[in-house]
Amino acid sequence: MSTAMQVSMDNLRDNSMDKSISTSIRTTRKKLLLPMTMTAVSLLSIVILSGCGNPSPNAAEPFGGNKTANTAEAMVGASEQVQSLYKQSCLSCHGNTLEGRVGPKTNLQQVGERLSKEQISKQIASGGNGMPGFGTKLTPEEIAALTDWLATKQ
């Protein structure tokens, strides 16, 4: 075999190996892309949802809530049942003084001024705008009790 032919065969073999390696890299990259994307989305979700945890009592009220209000003032007019329901289902996102913890629309200090009783009831039952619905978790009577109390917040 001539030297030129040998060099040509070596180049062909090298090109085939380069293509094989390149294909292998692309395949590996595709296989890793989905898990890496899923991991990034999961971490982002955790960071976003961590705002709905039980915050420290000294945390700032970032959404224009009454910073001098205390829990007793916020719960004025609420029966023991409503206070219990609020603590179990609402406090983590709406705060212990109704100030809202996960966005301006979560401030309930004057919700009765912004929404009618029907709108408040529908929001509690069906959710929407980032809020989960509680229609399957609370009874109609519990939703009505929360609605009546929140409607007085003006």
N, C-alpha and C. Protein backbone atom coordinates (compact mmCIF):
# COMPACT_ATOMS: atom_id res chain seq x y z
N MET A 1 0.85 -1.16 0.00
CA MET A 1 0.00 0.00 0.00
C MET A 1 0.90 1.23 0.00
N SER A 2 0.52 2.23 -0.77
CA SER A 2 1.35 3.43 -0.88
C SER A 2 1.16 4.30 0.35
N THR A 3 2.12 5.16 0.57
CA THR A 3 2.08 6.06 1.71
C THR A 3 0.88 7.00 1.62
N ALA A 4 0.60 7.51 0.42
CA ALA A 4 -0.53 8.42 0.23
C ALA A 4 -1.84 7.72 0.55
N MET A 5 -1.92 6.45 0.14
CA MET A 5 -3.13 5.69 0.39
C MET A 5 -3.28 5.42 1.89
N GLN A 6 -2.16 5.11 2.55
CA GLN A 6 -2.18 4.87 3.99
C GLN A 6 -2.63 6.12 4.75
N VAL A 7 -2.10 7.29 4.35
CA VAL A 7 -2.48 8.56 4.99
C VAL A 7 -3.96 8.81 4.78
N SER A 8 -4.45 8.54 3.56
CA SER A 8 -5.85 8.75 3.24
C SER A 8 -6.74 7.84 4.10
N MET A 9 -6.34 6.58 4.28
CA MET A 9 -7.08 5.63 5.11
C MET A 9 -7.07 6.09 6.57
N ASP A 10 -5.93 6.58 7.06
CA ASP A 10 -5.83 7.07 8.43
C ASP A 10 -6.75 8.27 8.64
N ASN A 11 -6.78 9.17 7.66
CA ASN A 11 -7.66 10.35 7.75
C ASN A 11 -9.13 9.93 7.77
N LEU A 12 -9.47 8.96 6.93
CA LEU A 12 -10.85 8.47 6.88
C LEU A 12 -11.24 7.87 8.23
N ARG A 13 -10.33 7.06 8.83
CA ARG A 13 -10.59 6.45 10.12
C ARG A 13 -10.73 7.52 11.20
N ASP A 14 -9.86 8.54 11.17
CA ASP A 14 -9.93 9.63 12.14
C ASP A 14 -11.24 10.41 12.01
N ASN A 15 -11.65 10.67 10.75
CA ASN A 15 -12.92 11.38 10.53
C ASN A 15 -14.10 10.57 11.04
N SER A 16 -14.07 9.25 10.83
CA SER A 16 -15.14 8.39 11.32
C SER A 16 -15.19 8.41 12.83
N MET A 17 -14.01 8.38 13.46
CA MET A 17 -13.95 8.43 14.92
C MET A 17 -14.47 9.77 15.43
N ASP A 18 -14.07 10.87 14.74
CA ASP A 18 -14.54 12.20 15.14
C ASP A 18 -16.06 12.28 15.05
N LYS A 19 -16.64 11.73 13.96
CA LYS A 19 -18.09 11.75 13.81
C LYS A 19 -18.75 10.91 14.90
N SER A 20 -18.16 9.77 15.19
CA SER A 20 -18.70 8.89 16.22
C SER A 20 -18.66 9.57 17.59
N ILE A 21 -17.55 10.20 17.90
CA ILE A 21 -17.40 10.91 19.16
C ILE A 21 -18.39 12.07 19.23
N SER A 22 -18.51 12.82 18.13
CA SER A 22 -19.42 13.95 18.08
C SER A 22 -20.87 13.50 18.28
N THR A 23 -21.25 12.40 17.63
CA THR A 23 -22.59 11.86 17.79
C THR A 23 -22.81 11.40 19.23
N SER A 24 -21.81 10.78 19.80
CA SER A 24 -21.90 10.32 21.19
C SER A 24 -22.07 11.49 22.15
N ILE A 25 -21.35 12.56 21.92
CA ILE A 25 -21.45 13.76 22.76
C ILE A 25 -22.85 14.37 22.64
N ARG A 26 -23.36 14.46 21.41
CA ARG A 26 -24.70 15.01 21.21
C ARG A 26 -25.76 14.15 21.90
N THR A 27 -25.64 12.86 21.80
CA THR A 27 -26.59 11.95 22.44
C THR A 27 -26.54 12.09 23.95
N THR A 28 -25.32 12.14 24.50
CA THR A 28 -25.16 12.31 25.95
C THR A 28 -25.74 13.64 26.39
N ARG A 29 -25.50 14.69 25.63
CA ARG A 29 -26.02 16.02 25.95
C ARG A 29 -27.55 15.99 25.98
N LYS A 30 -28.16 15.32 24.99
CA LYS A 30 -29.62 15.23 24.96
C LYS A 30 -30.14 14.45 26.15
N LYS A 31 -29.45 13.37 26.53
CA LYS A 31 -29.88 12.56 27.66
C LYS A 31 -29.78 13.33 28.96
N LEU A 32 -28.81 14.21 29.09
CA LEU A 32 -28.61 14.98 30.32
C LEU A 32 -29.49 16.22 30.38
N LEU A 33 -29.91 16.73 29.24
CA LEU A 33 -30.67 17.98 29.21
C LEU A 33 -31.99 17.89 29.96
N LEU A 34 -32.76 16.83 29.76
CA LEU A 34 -34.05 16.70 30.43
C LEU A 34 -33.89 16.61 31.95
N PRO A 35 -33.03 15.71 32.47
CA PRO A 35 -32.88 15.67 33.93
C PRO A 35 -32.37 16.99 34.52
N MET A 36 -31.46 17.65 33.83
CA MET A 36 -30.94 18.92 34.33
C MET A 36 -32.05 19.97 34.34
N THR A 37 -32.86 20.00 33.31
CA THR A 37 -33.97 20.95 33.23
C THR A 37 -34.98 20.67 34.34
N MET A 38 -35.30 19.40 34.53
CA MET A 38 -36.26 19.02 35.58
C MET A 38 -35.73 19.41 36.96
N THR A 39 -34.44 19.23 37.18
CA THR A 39 -33.83 19.61 38.45
C THR A 39 -33.93 21.11 38.66
N ALA A 40 -33.63 21.87 37.63
CA ALA A 40 -33.70 23.33 37.73
C ALA A 40 -35.13 23.79 38.01
N VAL A 41 -36.10 23.21 37.32
CA VAL A 41 -37.51 23.57 37.54
C VAL A 41 -37.93 23.20 38.96
N SER A 42 -37.51 22.04 39.43
CA SER A 42 -37.86 21.61 40.79
C SER A 42 -37.29 22.56 41.83
N LEU A 43 -36.02 22.93 41.66
CA LEU A 43 -35.40 23.85 42.62
C LEU A 43 -36.08 25.21 42.60
N LEU A 44 -36.42 25.69 41.42
CA LEU A 44 -37.11 26.97 41.31
C LEU A 44 -38.48 26.90 41.98
N SER A 45 -39.19 25.80 41.80
CA SER A 45 -40.49 25.62 42.44
C SER A 45 -40.37 25.63 43.96
N ILE A 46 -39.35 24.97 44.46
CA ILE A 46 -39.14 24.92 45.91
C ILE A 46 -38.89 26.32 46.45
N VAL A 47 -38.06 27.09 45.74
CA VAL A 47 -37.76 28.45 46.19
C VAL A 47 -39.01 29.31 46.19
N ILE A 48 -39.81 29.20 45.14
CA ILE A 48 -41.04 29.99 45.05
C ILE A 48 -42.03 29.59 46.13
N LEU A 49 -42.23 28.30 46.31
CA LEU A 49 -43.21 27.83 47.28
C LEU A 49 -42.77 27.99 48.72
N SER A 50 -41.48 28.17 48.94
CA SER A 50 -41.03 28.34 50.32
C SER A 50 -41.60 29.61 50.94
N GLY A 51 -42.08 30.52 50.12
CA GLY A 51 -42.73 31.73 50.64
C GLY A 51 -44.04 31.43 51.35
N CYS A 52 -44.59 30.25 51.15
CA CYS A 52 -45.85 29.88 51.80
C CYS A 52 -45.64 29.11 53.08
N GLY A 53 -44.44 29.04 53.59
CA GLY A 53 -44.20 28.34 54.84
C GLY A 53 -44.60 29.21 56.01
N ASN A 54 -44.48 28.68 57.21
CA ASN A 54 -44.75 29.48 58.40
C ASN A 54 -43.56 30.40 58.64
N PRO A 55 -43.70 31.67 58.34
CA PRO A 55 -42.59 32.60 58.49
C PRO A 55 -42.34 32.91 59.96
N SER A 56 -41.18 33.48 60.21
CA SER A 56 -40.88 33.85 61.59
C SER A 56 -41.78 35.01 61.99
N PRO A 57 -42.14 35.11 63.25
CA PRO A 57 -43.04 36.17 63.69
C PRO A 57 -42.46 37.56 63.51
N ASN A 58 -41.16 37.66 63.34
CA ASN A 58 -40.52 38.97 63.19
C ASN A 58 -40.27 39.34 61.73
N ALA A 59 -40.76 38.51 60.80
CA ALA A 59 -40.54 38.79 59.39
C ALA A 59 -41.26 40.08 59.00
N ALA A 60 -40.68 40.78 58.06
CA ALA A 60 -41.28 42.04 57.60
C ALA A 60 -42.55 41.75 56.81
N GLU A 61 -43.51 42.67 56.86
CA GLU A 61 -44.73 42.54 56.07
C GLU A 61 -44.50 43.33 54.78
N PRO A 62 -44.09 42.65 53.72
CA PRO A 62 -43.61 43.35 52.54
C PRO A 62 -44.67 43.91 51.61
N PHE A 63 -45.94 43.63 51.81
CA PHE A 63 -46.92 43.99 50.82
C PHE A 63 -47.91 45.05 51.29
N GLY A 64 -47.42 46.01 52.02
CA GLY A 64 -48.24 47.14 52.39
C GLY A 64 -49.20 46.86 53.52
N GLY A 65 -48.99 45.79 54.24
CA GLY A 65 -49.86 45.47 55.36
C GLY A 65 -49.63 46.43 56.51
N ASN A 66 -50.57 46.45 57.43
CA ASN A 66 -50.44 47.28 58.61
C ASN A 66 -49.37 46.69 59.50
N LYS A 67 -48.22 47.31 59.53
CA LYS A 67 -47.08 46.77 60.25
C LYS A 67 -47.22 46.87 61.77
N THR A 68 -48.18 47.65 62.22
CA THR A 68 -48.37 47.78 63.66
C THR A 68 -49.51 46.88 64.16
N ALA A 69 -50.22 46.26 63.23
CA ALA A 69 -51.33 45.39 63.63
C ALA A 69 -50.77 44.17 64.36
N ASN A 70 -51.56 43.66 65.29
CA ASN A 70 -51.16 42.42 65.92
C ASN A 70 -52.24 41.38 65.62
N THR A 71 -51.94 40.16 65.99
CA THR A 71 -52.86 39.07 65.68
C THR A 71 -54.24 39.29 66.31
N ALA A 72 -54.29 39.77 67.54
CA ALA A 72 -55.58 39.99 68.20
C ALA A 72 -56.42 41.00 67.43
N GLU A 73 -55.79 42.08 66.95
CA GLU A 73 -56.52 43.09 66.17
C GLU A 73 -57.01 42.50 64.86
N ALA A 74 -56.18 41.70 64.23
CA ALA A 74 -56.55 41.11 62.94
C ALA A 74 -57.72 40.14 63.07
N MET A 75 -57.80 39.47 64.20
CA MET A 75 -58.83 38.45 64.39
C MET A 75 -60.12 38.99 65.02
N VAL A 76 -60.23 40.30 65.18
CA VAL A 76 -61.45 40.89 65.75
C VAL A 76 -62.66 40.43 64.94
N GLY A 77 -63.68 39.97 65.66
CA GLY A 77 -64.91 39.54 65.02
C GLY A 77 -64.91 38.10 64.54
N ALA A 78 -63.78 37.42 64.67
CA ALA A 78 -63.69 36.03 64.22
C ALA A 78 -64.05 35.10 65.37
N SER A 79 -64.95 34.18 65.09
CA SER A 79 -65.30 33.17 66.10
C SER A 79 -64.10 32.24 66.30
N GLU A 80 -64.17 31.41 67.33
CA GLU A 80 -63.09 30.45 67.55
C GLU A 80 -62.94 29.52 66.36
N GLN A 81 -64.07 29.13 65.76
CA GLN A 81 -64.03 28.27 64.58
C GLN A 81 -63.27 28.95 63.44
N VAL A 82 -63.61 30.21 63.17
CA VAL A 82 -62.96 30.95 62.09
C VAL A 82 -61.47 31.14 62.39
N GLN A 83 -61.14 31.46 63.63
CA GLN A 83 -59.72 31.60 63.98
C GLN A 83 -58.96 30.30 63.74
N SER A 84 -59.56 29.20 64.12
CA SER A 84 -58.93 27.89 63.91
C SER A 84 -58.77 27.59 62.42
N LEU A 85 -59.83 27.83 61.65
CA LEU A 85 -59.77 27.60 60.20
C LEU A 85 -58.69 28.47 59.55
N TYR A 86 -58.65 29.73 59.94
CA TYR A 86 -57.67 30.65 59.38
C TYR A 86 -56.25 30.17 59.68
N LYS A 87 -56.01 29.79 60.92
CA LYS A 87 -54.67 29.32 61.30
C LYS A 87 -54.28 28.07 60.55
N GLN A 88 -55.23 27.16 60.33
CA GLN A 88 -54.93 25.90 59.64
C GLN A 88 -54.78 26.07 58.13
N SER A 89 -55.60 26.90 57.52
CA SER A 89 -55.67 26.93 56.06
C SER A 89 -55.16 28.20 55.40
N CYS A 90 -55.07 29.30 56.13
CA CYS A 90 -54.82 30.59 55.49
C CYS A 90 -53.53 31.28 55.93
N LEU A 91 -53.16 31.09 57.17
CA LEU A 91 -52.08 31.84 57.80
C LEU A 91 -50.76 31.78 57.04
N SER A 92 -50.40 30.63 56.51
CA SER A 92 -49.09 30.50 55.89
C SER A 92 -48.90 31.43 54.69
N CYS A 93 -49.96 31.76 53.98
CA CYS A 93 -49.83 32.67 52.83
C CYS A 93 -50.34 34.08 53.12
N HIS A 94 -51.32 34.19 54.02
CA HIS A 94 -51.93 35.50 54.27
C HIS A 94 -51.40 36.18 55.52
N GLY A 95 -50.60 35.50 56.33
CA GLY A 95 -49.96 36.10 57.49
C GLY A 95 -50.83 36.16 58.73
N ASN A 96 -50.17 36.33 59.87
CA ASN A 96 -50.91 36.31 61.14
C ASN A 96 -51.67 37.61 61.41
N THR A 97 -51.41 38.65 60.64
CA THR A 97 -52.20 39.89 60.76
C THR A 97 -52.90 40.23 59.44
N LEU A 98 -53.10 39.23 58.60
CA LEU A 98 -53.79 39.35 57.31
C LEU A 98 -53.00 40.18 56.30
N GLU A 99 -51.73 40.45 56.59
CA GLU A 99 -50.93 41.36 55.77
C GLU A 99 -50.54 40.80 54.42
N GLY A 100 -50.62 39.51 54.22
CA GLY A 100 -50.21 38.90 52.96
C GLY A 100 -48.73 38.63 52.95
N ARG A 101 -48.35 37.45 52.55
CA ARG A 101 -46.94 37.06 52.58
C ARG A 101 -46.39 36.68 51.21
N VAL A 102 -47.24 36.47 50.22
CA VAL A 102 -46.74 36.00 48.92
C VAL A 102 -47.21 36.86 47.75
N GLY A 103 -47.47 38.10 48.01
CA GLY A 103 -47.86 39.01 46.94
C GLY A 103 -48.90 39.99 47.43
N PRO A 104 -49.02 41.11 46.74
CA PRO A 104 -49.95 42.16 47.17
C PRO A 104 -51.40 41.69 47.26
N LYS A 105 -51.80 40.77 46.40
CA LYS A 105 -53.19 40.32 46.40
C LYS A 105 -53.48 39.40 47.58
N THR A 106 -52.47 39.01 48.34
CA THR A 106 -52.71 38.13 49.49
C THR A 106 -52.99 38.93 50.76
N ASN A 107 -52.94 40.25 50.69
CA ASN A 107 -53.28 41.10 51.84
C ASN A 107 -54.80 41.09 52.00
N LEU A 108 -55.25 40.63 53.17
CA LEU A 108 -56.69 40.53 53.42
C LEU A 108 -57.20 41.58 54.39
N GLN A 109 -56.37 42.53 54.78
CA GLN A 109 -56.76 43.50 55.79
C GLN A 109 -57.98 44.32 55.39
N GLN A 110 -58.18 44.53 54.10
CA GLN A 110 -59.34 45.29 53.63
C GLN A 110 -60.02 44.57 52.47
N VAL A 111 -60.01 43.26 52.54
CA VAL A 111 -60.56 42.46 51.44
C VAL A 111 -62.05 42.71 51.25
N GLY A 112 -62.79 43.00 52.31
CA GLY A 112 -64.22 43.27 52.20
C GLY A 112 -64.52 44.55 51.44
N GLU A 113 -63.54 45.40 51.33
CA GLU A 113 -63.68 46.64 50.57
C GLU A 113 -63.46 46.38 49.08
N ARG A 114 -62.60 45.44 48.77
CA ARG A 114 -62.25 45.13 47.38
C ARG A 114 -63.17 44.12 46.73
N LEU A 115 -63.66 43.15 47.54
CA LEU A 115 -64.44 42.05 46.99
C LEU A 115 -65.78 41.92 47.71
N SER A 116 -66.78 41.47 46.95
CA SER A 116 -68.10 41.19 47.56
C SER A 116 -68.02 39.86 48.30
N LYS A 117 -69.05 39.56 49.10
CA LYS A 117 -69.10 38.27 49.79
C LYS A 117 -69.04 37.12 48.79
N GLU A 118 -69.77 37.26 47.69
CA GLU A 118 -69.80 36.20 46.68
C GLU A 118 -68.42 35.99 46.08
N GLN A 119 -67.70 37.06 45.81
CA GLN A 119 -66.36 36.95 45.26
C GLN A 119 -65.39 36.32 46.27
N ILE A 120 -65.52 36.70 47.52
CA ILE A 120 -64.66 36.12 48.57
C ILE A 120 -64.94 34.62 48.68
N SER A 121 -66.20 34.24 48.72
CA SER A 121 -66.57 32.84 48.83
C SER A 121 -66.05 32.03 47.64
N LYS A 122 -66.22 32.58 46.45
CA LYS A 122 -65.75 31.89 45.24
C LYS A 122 -64.23 31.74 45.26
N GLN A 123 -63.52 32.77 45.71
CA GLN A 123 -62.05 32.71 45.78
C GLN A 123 -61.60 31.63 46.75
N ILE A 124 -62.26 31.54 47.90
CA ILE A 124 -61.89 30.52 48.89
C ILE A 124 -62.17 29.13 48.32
N ALA A 125 -63.34 28.95 47.75
CA ALA A 125 -63.74 27.62 47.26
C ALA A 125 -62.95 27.19 46.02
N SER A 126 -62.80 28.10 45.05
CA SER A 126 -62.22 27.72 43.76
C SER A 126 -60.76 28.11 43.60
N GLY A 127 -60.32 29.09 44.37
CA GLY A 127 -58.94 29.56 44.22
C GLY A 127 -58.79 30.38 42.96
N GLY A 128 -57.56 30.50 42.51
CA GLY A 128 -57.25 31.26 41.30
C GLY A 128 -56.23 32.34 41.61
N ASN A 129 -55.56 32.80 40.58
CA ASN A 129 -54.51 33.83 40.73
C ASN A 129 -53.44 33.40 41.73
N GLY A 130 -53.05 32.15 41.68
CA GLY A 130 -52.00 31.65 42.56
C GLY A 130 -52.49 31.03 43.85
N MET A 131 -53.75 31.21 44.17
CA MET A 131 -54.29 30.64 45.41
C MET A 131 -54.93 29.29 45.10
N PRO A 132 -54.65 28.28 45.93
CA PRO A 132 -55.34 27.00 45.72
C PRO A 132 -56.78 27.09 46.19
N GLY A 133 -57.65 26.31 45.61
CA GLY A 133 -59.04 26.26 46.04
C GLY A 133 -59.18 25.38 47.28
N PHE A 134 -60.10 25.73 48.15
CA PHE A 134 -60.33 24.97 49.37
C PHE A 134 -61.71 24.33 49.39
N GLY A 135 -62.39 24.32 48.24
CA GLY A 135 -63.73 23.76 48.15
C GLY A 135 -63.81 22.29 48.49
N THR A 136 -62.72 21.56 48.31
CA THR A 136 -62.72 20.13 48.65
C THR A 136 -62.12 19.88 50.04
N LYS A 137 -61.54 20.91 50.64
CA LYS A 137 -60.91 20.76 51.96
C LYS A 137 -61.76 21.32 53.09
N LEU A 138 -62.57 22.30 52.77
CA LEU A 138 -63.44 22.93 53.77
C LEU A 138 -64.90 22.65 53.42
N THR A 139 -65.72 22.60 54.43
CA THR A 139 -67.16 22.40 54.20
C THR A 139 -67.76 23.73 53.73
N PRO A 140 -68.94 23.68 53.11
CA PRO A 140 -69.61 24.93 52.73
C PRO A 140 -69.84 25.85 53.93
N GLU A 141 -70.12 25.27 55.09
CA GLU A 141 -70.33 26.07 56.30
C GLU A 141 -69.05 26.76 56.74
N GLU A 142 -67.93 26.06 56.63
CA GLU A 142 -66.64 26.66 57.00
C GLU A 142 -66.27 27.79 56.03
N ILE A 143 -66.52 27.57 54.75
CA ILE A 143 -66.26 28.62 53.75
C ILE A 143 -67.15 29.82 54.03
N ALA A 144 -68.41 29.58 54.36
CA ALA A 144 -69.34 30.68 54.67
C ALA A 144 -68.88 31.45 55.90
N ALA A 145 -68.41 30.75 56.92
CA ALA A 145 -67.95 31.42 58.14
C ALA A 145 -66.73 32.30 57.85
N LEU A 146 -65.77 31.77 57.10
CA LEU A 146 -64.61 32.58 56.71
C LEU A 146 -65.03 33.77 55.85
N THR A 147 -65.94 33.54 54.92
CA THR A 147 -66.43 34.58 54.02
C THR A 147 -67.09 35.72 54.80
N ASP A 148 -67.98 35.36 55.73
CA ASP A 148 -68.69 36.38 56.52
C ASP A 148 -67.70 37.23 57.29
N TRP A 149 -66.70 36.60 57.90
CA TRP A 149 -65.71 37.33 58.68
C TRP A 149 -64.85 38.21 57.77
N LEU A 150 -64.34 37.66 56.66
CA LEU A 150 -63.47 38.44 55.76
C LEU A 150 -64.22 39.61 55.14
N ALA A 151 -65.51 39.45 54.87
CA ALA A 151 -66.30 40.53 54.26
C ALA A 151 -66.37 41.75 55.19
N THR A 152 -66.16 41.55 56.49
CA THR A 152 -66.19 42.68 57.44
C THR A 152 -64.86 43.44 57.46
N LYS A 153 -63.86 42.90 56.80
CA LYS A 153 -62.53 43.54 56.80
C LYS A 153 -62.53 44.67 55.78
N GLN A 154 -62.80 45.87 56.30
CA GLN A 154 -62.88 47.04 55.42
C GLN A 154 -62.03 48.10 56.02
